[in-house]
GROMACS .gro file of C-alpha atoms in nm:
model
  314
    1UNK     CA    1  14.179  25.404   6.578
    2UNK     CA    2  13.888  25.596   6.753
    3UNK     CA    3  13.761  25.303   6.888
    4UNK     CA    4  14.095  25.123   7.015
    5UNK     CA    5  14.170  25.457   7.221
    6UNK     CA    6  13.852  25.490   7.339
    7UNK     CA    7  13.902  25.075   7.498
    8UNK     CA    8  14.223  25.208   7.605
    9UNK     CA    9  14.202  25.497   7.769
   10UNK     CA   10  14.127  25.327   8.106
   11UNK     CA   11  14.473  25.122   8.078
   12UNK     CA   12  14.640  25.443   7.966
   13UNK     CA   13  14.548  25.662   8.228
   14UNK     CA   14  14.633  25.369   8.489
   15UNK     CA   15  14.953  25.376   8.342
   16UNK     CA   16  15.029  25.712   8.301
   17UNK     CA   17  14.897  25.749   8.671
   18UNK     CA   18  15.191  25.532   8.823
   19UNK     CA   19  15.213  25.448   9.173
   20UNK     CA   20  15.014  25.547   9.452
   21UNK     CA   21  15.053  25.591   9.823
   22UNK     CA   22  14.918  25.301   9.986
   23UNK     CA   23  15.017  25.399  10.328
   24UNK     CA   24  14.742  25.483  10.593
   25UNK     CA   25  14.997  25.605  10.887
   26UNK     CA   26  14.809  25.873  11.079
   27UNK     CA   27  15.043  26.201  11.147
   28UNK     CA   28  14.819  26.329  11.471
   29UNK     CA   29  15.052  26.562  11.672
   30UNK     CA   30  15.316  26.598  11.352
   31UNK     CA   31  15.423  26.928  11.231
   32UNK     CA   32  15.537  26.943  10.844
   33UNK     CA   33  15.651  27.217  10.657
   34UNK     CA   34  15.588  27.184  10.282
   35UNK     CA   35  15.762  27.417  10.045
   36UNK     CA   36  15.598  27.579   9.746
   37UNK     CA   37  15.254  27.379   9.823
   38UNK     CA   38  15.042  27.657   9.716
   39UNK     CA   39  14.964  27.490   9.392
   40UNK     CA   40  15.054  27.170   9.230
   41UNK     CA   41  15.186  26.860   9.361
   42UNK     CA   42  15.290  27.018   9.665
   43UNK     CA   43  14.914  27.139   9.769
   44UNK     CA   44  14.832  26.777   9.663
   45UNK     CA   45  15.078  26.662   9.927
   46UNK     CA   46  14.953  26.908  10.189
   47UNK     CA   47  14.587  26.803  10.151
   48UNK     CA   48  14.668  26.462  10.212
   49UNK     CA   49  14.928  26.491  10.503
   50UNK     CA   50  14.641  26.691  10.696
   51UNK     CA   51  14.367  26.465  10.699
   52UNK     CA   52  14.589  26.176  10.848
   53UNK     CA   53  14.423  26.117  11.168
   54UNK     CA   54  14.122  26.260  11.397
   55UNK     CA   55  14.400  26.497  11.517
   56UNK     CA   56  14.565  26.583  11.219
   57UNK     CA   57  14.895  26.741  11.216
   58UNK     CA   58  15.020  27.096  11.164
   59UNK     CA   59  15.092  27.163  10.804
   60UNK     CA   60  15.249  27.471  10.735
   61UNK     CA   61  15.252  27.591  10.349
   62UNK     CA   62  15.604  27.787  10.315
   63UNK     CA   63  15.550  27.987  10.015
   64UNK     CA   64  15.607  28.330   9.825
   65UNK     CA   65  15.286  28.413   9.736
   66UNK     CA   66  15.082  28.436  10.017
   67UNK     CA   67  14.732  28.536   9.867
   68UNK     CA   68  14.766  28.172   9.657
   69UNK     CA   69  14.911  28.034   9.947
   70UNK     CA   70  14.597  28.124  10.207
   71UNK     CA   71  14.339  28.028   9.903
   72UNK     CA   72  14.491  27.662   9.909
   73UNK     CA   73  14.533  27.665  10.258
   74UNK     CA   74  14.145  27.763  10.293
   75UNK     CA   75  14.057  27.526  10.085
   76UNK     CA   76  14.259  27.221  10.219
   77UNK     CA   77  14.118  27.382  10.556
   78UNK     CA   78  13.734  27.312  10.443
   79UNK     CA   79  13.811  26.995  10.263
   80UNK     CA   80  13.956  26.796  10.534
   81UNK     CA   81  13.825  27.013  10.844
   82UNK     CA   82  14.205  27.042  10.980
   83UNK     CA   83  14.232  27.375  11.098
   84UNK     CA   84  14.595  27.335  11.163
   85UNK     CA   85  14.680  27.425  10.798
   86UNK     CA   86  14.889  27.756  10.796
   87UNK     CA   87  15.059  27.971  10.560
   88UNK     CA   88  15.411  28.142  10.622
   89UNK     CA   89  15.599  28.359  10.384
   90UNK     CA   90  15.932  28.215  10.246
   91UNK     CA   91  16.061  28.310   9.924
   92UNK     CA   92  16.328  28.074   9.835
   93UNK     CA   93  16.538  28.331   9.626
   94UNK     CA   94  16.603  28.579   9.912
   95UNK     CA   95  16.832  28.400  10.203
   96UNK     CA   96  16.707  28.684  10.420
   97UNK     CA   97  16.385  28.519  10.370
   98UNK     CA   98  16.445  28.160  10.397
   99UNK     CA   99  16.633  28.332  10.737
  100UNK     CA  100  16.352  28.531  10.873
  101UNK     CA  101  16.134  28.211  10.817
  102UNK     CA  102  16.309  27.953  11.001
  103UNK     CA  103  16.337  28.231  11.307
  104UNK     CA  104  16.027  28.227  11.299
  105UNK     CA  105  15.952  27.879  11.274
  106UNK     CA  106  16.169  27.817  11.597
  107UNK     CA  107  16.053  28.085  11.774
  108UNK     CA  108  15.662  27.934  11.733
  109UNK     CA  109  15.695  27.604  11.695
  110UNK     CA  110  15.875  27.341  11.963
  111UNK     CA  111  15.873  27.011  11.669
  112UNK     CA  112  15.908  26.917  11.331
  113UNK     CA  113  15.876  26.591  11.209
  114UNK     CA  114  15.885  26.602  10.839
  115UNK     CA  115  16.072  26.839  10.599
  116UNK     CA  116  15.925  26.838  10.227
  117UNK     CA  117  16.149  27.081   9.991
  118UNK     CA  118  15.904  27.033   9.707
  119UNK     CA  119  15.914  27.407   9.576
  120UNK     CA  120  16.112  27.510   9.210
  121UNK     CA  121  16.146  27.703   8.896
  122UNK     CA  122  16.144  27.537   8.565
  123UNK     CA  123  16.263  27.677   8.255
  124UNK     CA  124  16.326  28.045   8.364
  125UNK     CA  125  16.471  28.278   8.131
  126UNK     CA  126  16.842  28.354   8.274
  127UNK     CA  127  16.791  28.543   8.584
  128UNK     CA  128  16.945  28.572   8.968
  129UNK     CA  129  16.827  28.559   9.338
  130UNK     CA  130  16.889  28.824   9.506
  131UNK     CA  131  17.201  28.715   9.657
  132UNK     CA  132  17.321  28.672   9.323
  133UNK     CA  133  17.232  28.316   9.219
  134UNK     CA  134  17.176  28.165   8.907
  135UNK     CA  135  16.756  28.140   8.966
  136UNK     CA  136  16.728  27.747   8.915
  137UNK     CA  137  17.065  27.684   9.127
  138UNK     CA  138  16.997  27.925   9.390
  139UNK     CA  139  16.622  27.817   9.451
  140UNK     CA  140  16.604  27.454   9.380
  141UNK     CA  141  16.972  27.395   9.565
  142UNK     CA  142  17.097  27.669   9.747
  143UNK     CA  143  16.735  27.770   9.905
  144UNK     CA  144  16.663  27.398  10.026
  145UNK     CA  145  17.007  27.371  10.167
  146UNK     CA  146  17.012  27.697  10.369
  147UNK     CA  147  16.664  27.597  10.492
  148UNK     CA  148  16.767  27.240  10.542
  149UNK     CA  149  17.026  27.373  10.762
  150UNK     CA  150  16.854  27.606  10.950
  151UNK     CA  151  16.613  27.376  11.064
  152UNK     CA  152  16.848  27.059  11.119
  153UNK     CA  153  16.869  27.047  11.489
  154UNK     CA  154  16.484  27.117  11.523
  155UNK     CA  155  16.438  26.793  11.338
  156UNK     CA  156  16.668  26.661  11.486
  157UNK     CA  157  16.537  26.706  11.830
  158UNK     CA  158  16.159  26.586  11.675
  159UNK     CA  159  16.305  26.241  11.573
  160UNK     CA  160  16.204  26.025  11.425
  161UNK     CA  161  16.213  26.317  11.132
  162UNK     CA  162  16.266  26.293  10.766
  163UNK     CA  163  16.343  26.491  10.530
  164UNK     CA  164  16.191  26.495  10.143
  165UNK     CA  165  16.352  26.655   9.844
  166UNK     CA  166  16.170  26.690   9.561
  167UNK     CA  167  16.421  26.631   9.236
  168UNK     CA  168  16.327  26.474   8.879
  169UNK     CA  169  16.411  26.239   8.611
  170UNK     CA  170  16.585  26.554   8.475
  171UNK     CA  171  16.882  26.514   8.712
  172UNK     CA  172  16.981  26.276   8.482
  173UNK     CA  173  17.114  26.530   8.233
  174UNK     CA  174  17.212  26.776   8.467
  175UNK     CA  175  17.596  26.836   8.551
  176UNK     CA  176  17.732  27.043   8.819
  177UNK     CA  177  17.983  27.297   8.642
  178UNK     CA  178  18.205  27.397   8.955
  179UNK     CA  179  18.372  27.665   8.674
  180UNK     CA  180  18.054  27.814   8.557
  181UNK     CA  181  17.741  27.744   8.818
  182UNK     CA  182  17.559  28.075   8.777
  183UNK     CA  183  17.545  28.023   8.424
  184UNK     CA  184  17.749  28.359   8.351
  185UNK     CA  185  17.990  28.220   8.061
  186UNK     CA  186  17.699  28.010   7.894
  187UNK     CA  187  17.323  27.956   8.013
  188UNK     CA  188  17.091  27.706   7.853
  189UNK     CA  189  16.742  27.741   8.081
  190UNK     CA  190  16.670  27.367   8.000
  191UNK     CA  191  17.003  27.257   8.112
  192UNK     CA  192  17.007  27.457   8.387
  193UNK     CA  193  16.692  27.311   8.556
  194UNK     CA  194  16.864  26.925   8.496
  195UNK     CA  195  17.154  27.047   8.703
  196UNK     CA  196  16.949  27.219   8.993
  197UNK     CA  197  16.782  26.818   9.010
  198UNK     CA  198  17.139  26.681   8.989
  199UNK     CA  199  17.189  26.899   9.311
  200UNK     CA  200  16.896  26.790   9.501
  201UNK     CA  201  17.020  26.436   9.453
  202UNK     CA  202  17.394  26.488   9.518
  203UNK     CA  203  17.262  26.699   9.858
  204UNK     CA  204  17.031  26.388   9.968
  205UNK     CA  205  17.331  26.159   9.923
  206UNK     CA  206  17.570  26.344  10.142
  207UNK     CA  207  17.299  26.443  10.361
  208UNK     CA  208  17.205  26.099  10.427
  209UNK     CA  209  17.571  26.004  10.461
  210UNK     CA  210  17.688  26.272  10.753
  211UNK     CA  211  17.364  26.206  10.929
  212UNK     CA  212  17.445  25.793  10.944
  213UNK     CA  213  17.570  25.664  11.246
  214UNK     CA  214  17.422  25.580  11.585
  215UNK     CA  215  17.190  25.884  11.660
  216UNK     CA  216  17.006  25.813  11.279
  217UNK     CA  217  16.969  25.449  11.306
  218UNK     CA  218  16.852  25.501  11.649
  219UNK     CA  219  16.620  25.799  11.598
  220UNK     CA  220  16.479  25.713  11.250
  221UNK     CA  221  16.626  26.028  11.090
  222UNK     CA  222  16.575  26.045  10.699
  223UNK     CA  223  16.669  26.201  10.440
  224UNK     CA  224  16.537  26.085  10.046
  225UNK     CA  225  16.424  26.225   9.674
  226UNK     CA  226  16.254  26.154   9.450
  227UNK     CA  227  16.081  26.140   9.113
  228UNK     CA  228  15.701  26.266   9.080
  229UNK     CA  229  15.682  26.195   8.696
  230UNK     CA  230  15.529  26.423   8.442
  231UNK     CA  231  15.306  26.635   8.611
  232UNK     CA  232  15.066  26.878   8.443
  233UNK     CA  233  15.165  27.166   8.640
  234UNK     CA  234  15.241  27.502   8.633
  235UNK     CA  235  15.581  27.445   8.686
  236UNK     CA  236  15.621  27.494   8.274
  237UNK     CA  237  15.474  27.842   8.284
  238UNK     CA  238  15.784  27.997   8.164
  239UNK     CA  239  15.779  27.785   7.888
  240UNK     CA  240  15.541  27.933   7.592
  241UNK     CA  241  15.639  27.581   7.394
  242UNK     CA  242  15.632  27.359   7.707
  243UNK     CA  243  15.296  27.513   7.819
  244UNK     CA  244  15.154  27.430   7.501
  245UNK     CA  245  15.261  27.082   7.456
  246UNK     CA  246  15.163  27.049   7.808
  247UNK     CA  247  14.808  27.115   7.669
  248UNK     CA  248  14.835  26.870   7.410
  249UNK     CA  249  14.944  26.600   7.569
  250UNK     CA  250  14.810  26.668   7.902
  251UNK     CA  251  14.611  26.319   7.884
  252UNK     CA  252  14.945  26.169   7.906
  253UNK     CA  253  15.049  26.371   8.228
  254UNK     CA  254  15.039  26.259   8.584
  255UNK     CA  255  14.781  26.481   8.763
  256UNK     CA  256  14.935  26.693   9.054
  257UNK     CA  257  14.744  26.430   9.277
  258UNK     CA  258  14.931  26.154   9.093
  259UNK     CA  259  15.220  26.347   9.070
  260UNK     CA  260  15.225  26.390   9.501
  261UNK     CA  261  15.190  25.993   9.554
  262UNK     CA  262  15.614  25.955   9.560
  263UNK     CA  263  15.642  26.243   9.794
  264UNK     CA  264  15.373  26.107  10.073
  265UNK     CA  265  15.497  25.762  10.010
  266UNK     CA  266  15.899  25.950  10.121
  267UNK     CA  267  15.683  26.153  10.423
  268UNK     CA  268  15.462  25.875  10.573
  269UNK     CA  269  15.542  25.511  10.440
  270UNK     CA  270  15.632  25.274  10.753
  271UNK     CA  271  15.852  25.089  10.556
  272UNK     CA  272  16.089  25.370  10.495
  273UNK     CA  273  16.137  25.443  10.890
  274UNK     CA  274  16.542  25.319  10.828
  275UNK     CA  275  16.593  25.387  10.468
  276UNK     CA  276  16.780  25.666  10.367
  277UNK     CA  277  17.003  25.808  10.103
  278UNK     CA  278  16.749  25.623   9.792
  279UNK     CA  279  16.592  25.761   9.506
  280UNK     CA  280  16.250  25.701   9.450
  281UNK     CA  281  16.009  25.718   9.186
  282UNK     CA  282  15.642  25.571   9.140
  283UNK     CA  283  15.649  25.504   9.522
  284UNK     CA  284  15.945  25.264   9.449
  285UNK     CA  285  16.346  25.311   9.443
  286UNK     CA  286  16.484  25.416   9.081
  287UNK     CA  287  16.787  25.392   8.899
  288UNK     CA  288  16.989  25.740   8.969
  289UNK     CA  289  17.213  25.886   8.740
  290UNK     CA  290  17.601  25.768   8.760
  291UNK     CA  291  17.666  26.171   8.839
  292UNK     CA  292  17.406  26.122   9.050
  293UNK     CA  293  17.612  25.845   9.268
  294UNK     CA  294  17.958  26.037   9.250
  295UNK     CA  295  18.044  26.101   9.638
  296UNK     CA  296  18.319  26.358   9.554
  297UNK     CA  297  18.091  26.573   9.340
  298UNK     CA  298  17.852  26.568   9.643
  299UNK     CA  299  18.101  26.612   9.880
  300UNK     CA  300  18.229  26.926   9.687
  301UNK     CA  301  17.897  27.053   9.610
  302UNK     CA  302  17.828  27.032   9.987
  303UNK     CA  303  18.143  27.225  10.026
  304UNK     CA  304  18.084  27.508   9.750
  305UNK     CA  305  17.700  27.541   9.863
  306UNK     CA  306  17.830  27.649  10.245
  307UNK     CA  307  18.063  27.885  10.114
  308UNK     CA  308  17.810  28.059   9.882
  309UNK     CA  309  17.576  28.066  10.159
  310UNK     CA  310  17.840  28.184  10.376
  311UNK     CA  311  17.742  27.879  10.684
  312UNK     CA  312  17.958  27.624  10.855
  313UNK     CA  313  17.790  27.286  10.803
  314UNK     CA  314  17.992  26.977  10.950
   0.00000   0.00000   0.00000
């Protein structure tokens, strides 16, 4: 047995890796903003978006933590001698935050060309944002839609833009539970997390469906999610038994390089300039969840998210 792993290891680890980027589309004179890339598969993501091209583009790492946030950014900085790799405070479970940064955003910066809502919470014991959101819900859904929003017609005016959300297989057992979504009659962490993914793929549908029509096709204006796989991350740090089967088994994880290959391949590929509204995992479409497909849920969820948030979104 030894011996047979030891051959196999090699086909293993290809396998496990999945699909990579193949695309060499240079971003010179693009500005992306890349949620929660401080660590993981987003900082993966950000260190290859800015080294596209002589001129790379502007990268801006949206994060809480800023002292994490300004060690990746250094690093990416030295690494790929891009200098145009910044760090801006946004904390996706404060809406005065997620406010304060787009204002900010606008206020500097005239174009944006790619949206990547890649940050999240995993696993948390039951907690709220500050506004009073179930954690998952309010960061993984309500904080990418408020910032979606807020940043819309800045895209919009930058076409051709897309935008990347950054779901999971787990959407698949996720439900949205109009009568209960801050988890206040029943809360199970795990189950909570599937819905928040459910959310990011019910908000890409309708997304993609209200932004259809002659200015999108025209423009190239995208909006898709995706899949990274198993990534050994830290996104299972509030997990004592997921960390440690993490561990274990990391050999059979996607690195967070590995992990970032679906979300370049949804911010860069050519072949994606007119596709929008798909699921994608492994660089490739996947199969998504028949709650996943149900327009009324997403049309209701859009509906129930802009009254939480208190916004008018048409």
């Amino acid at each position: 047995v030894p011996v047979f792993l030891f051959v196999a290891a090699p086909y293993i680890r290809r396998y496990v890796a999945g699909g990579r980027c193949k695309s060499t589309a240079r971003l010179e004179g693009k500005v992306v903003i890349i949620t929660g890339a401080n660590t993981g598969i987003g900082k993966e993501t950000a260190r290859d978006l800015a080294q596209r091209g002589k001129c790379s583009a502007r990268v801006i790492i949206a994060c809480r933590d800023i002292a994490k946030a300004e060690a990746a950014a250094s690093e990416i900085r030295a690494e790929t001698g891009n200098q145009q790799v910044i760090v801006k405070k946004l904390d996706l479970a404060d809406t005065k935050s997620i406010r304060e940064f787009a204002e900010k955003f606008l206020a500097e910066e005239k174009e944006l060309h790619i949206l990547i809502n890649n940050a999240g919470v995993m696993l948390c014991p039951y907690s709220k944002t500050a506004d009073g959101f179930e954690m998952h819900l309010g960061v993984n859904h309500l904080g990418h839609f408020l910032l979606t929003f807020l940043l819309l017609e800045r895209l919009k005016q930058s076409a051709p833009a897309r935008i990347v959300n950054v779901s999971s297989l787990a959407h698949h057992g996720g439900r949205i539970r109009f009568h209960d979504l801050h988890g206040e009659k029943s809360y199970n962490r795990g189950l909570a997390y599937c819905h928040s993914k459910l959310a990011n793929v019910l908000f890409t549908r309708e997304l993609a469906r209200r932004l259809q029509g002659k200015f999108q096709r025209q423009a190239g204006f995208t909006a898709n999610v995706l899949h990274p796989g198993s990534v050994y991350s830290e996104l299972v740090r509030h997990s004592f038994v997921m960390t440690w089967l993490w561990n274990i088994f990391s050999f059979f994880l996607k690195t967070p390089c590995e992990g970032a290959q679906t979300s370049i391949y949804c911010a860069v590929a050519e072949e994606l300039d007119s596709v929008t509204g798909q699921y994608f995992s492994d660089c490739q479409p996947a199969y998504v969840s028949p709650r996943g497909r149900d327009d009324e849920t997403a049309k209701k969820l859009w509906s129930v998210s802009c009254e939480l948030l208190g916004i008018q979104w048409d």
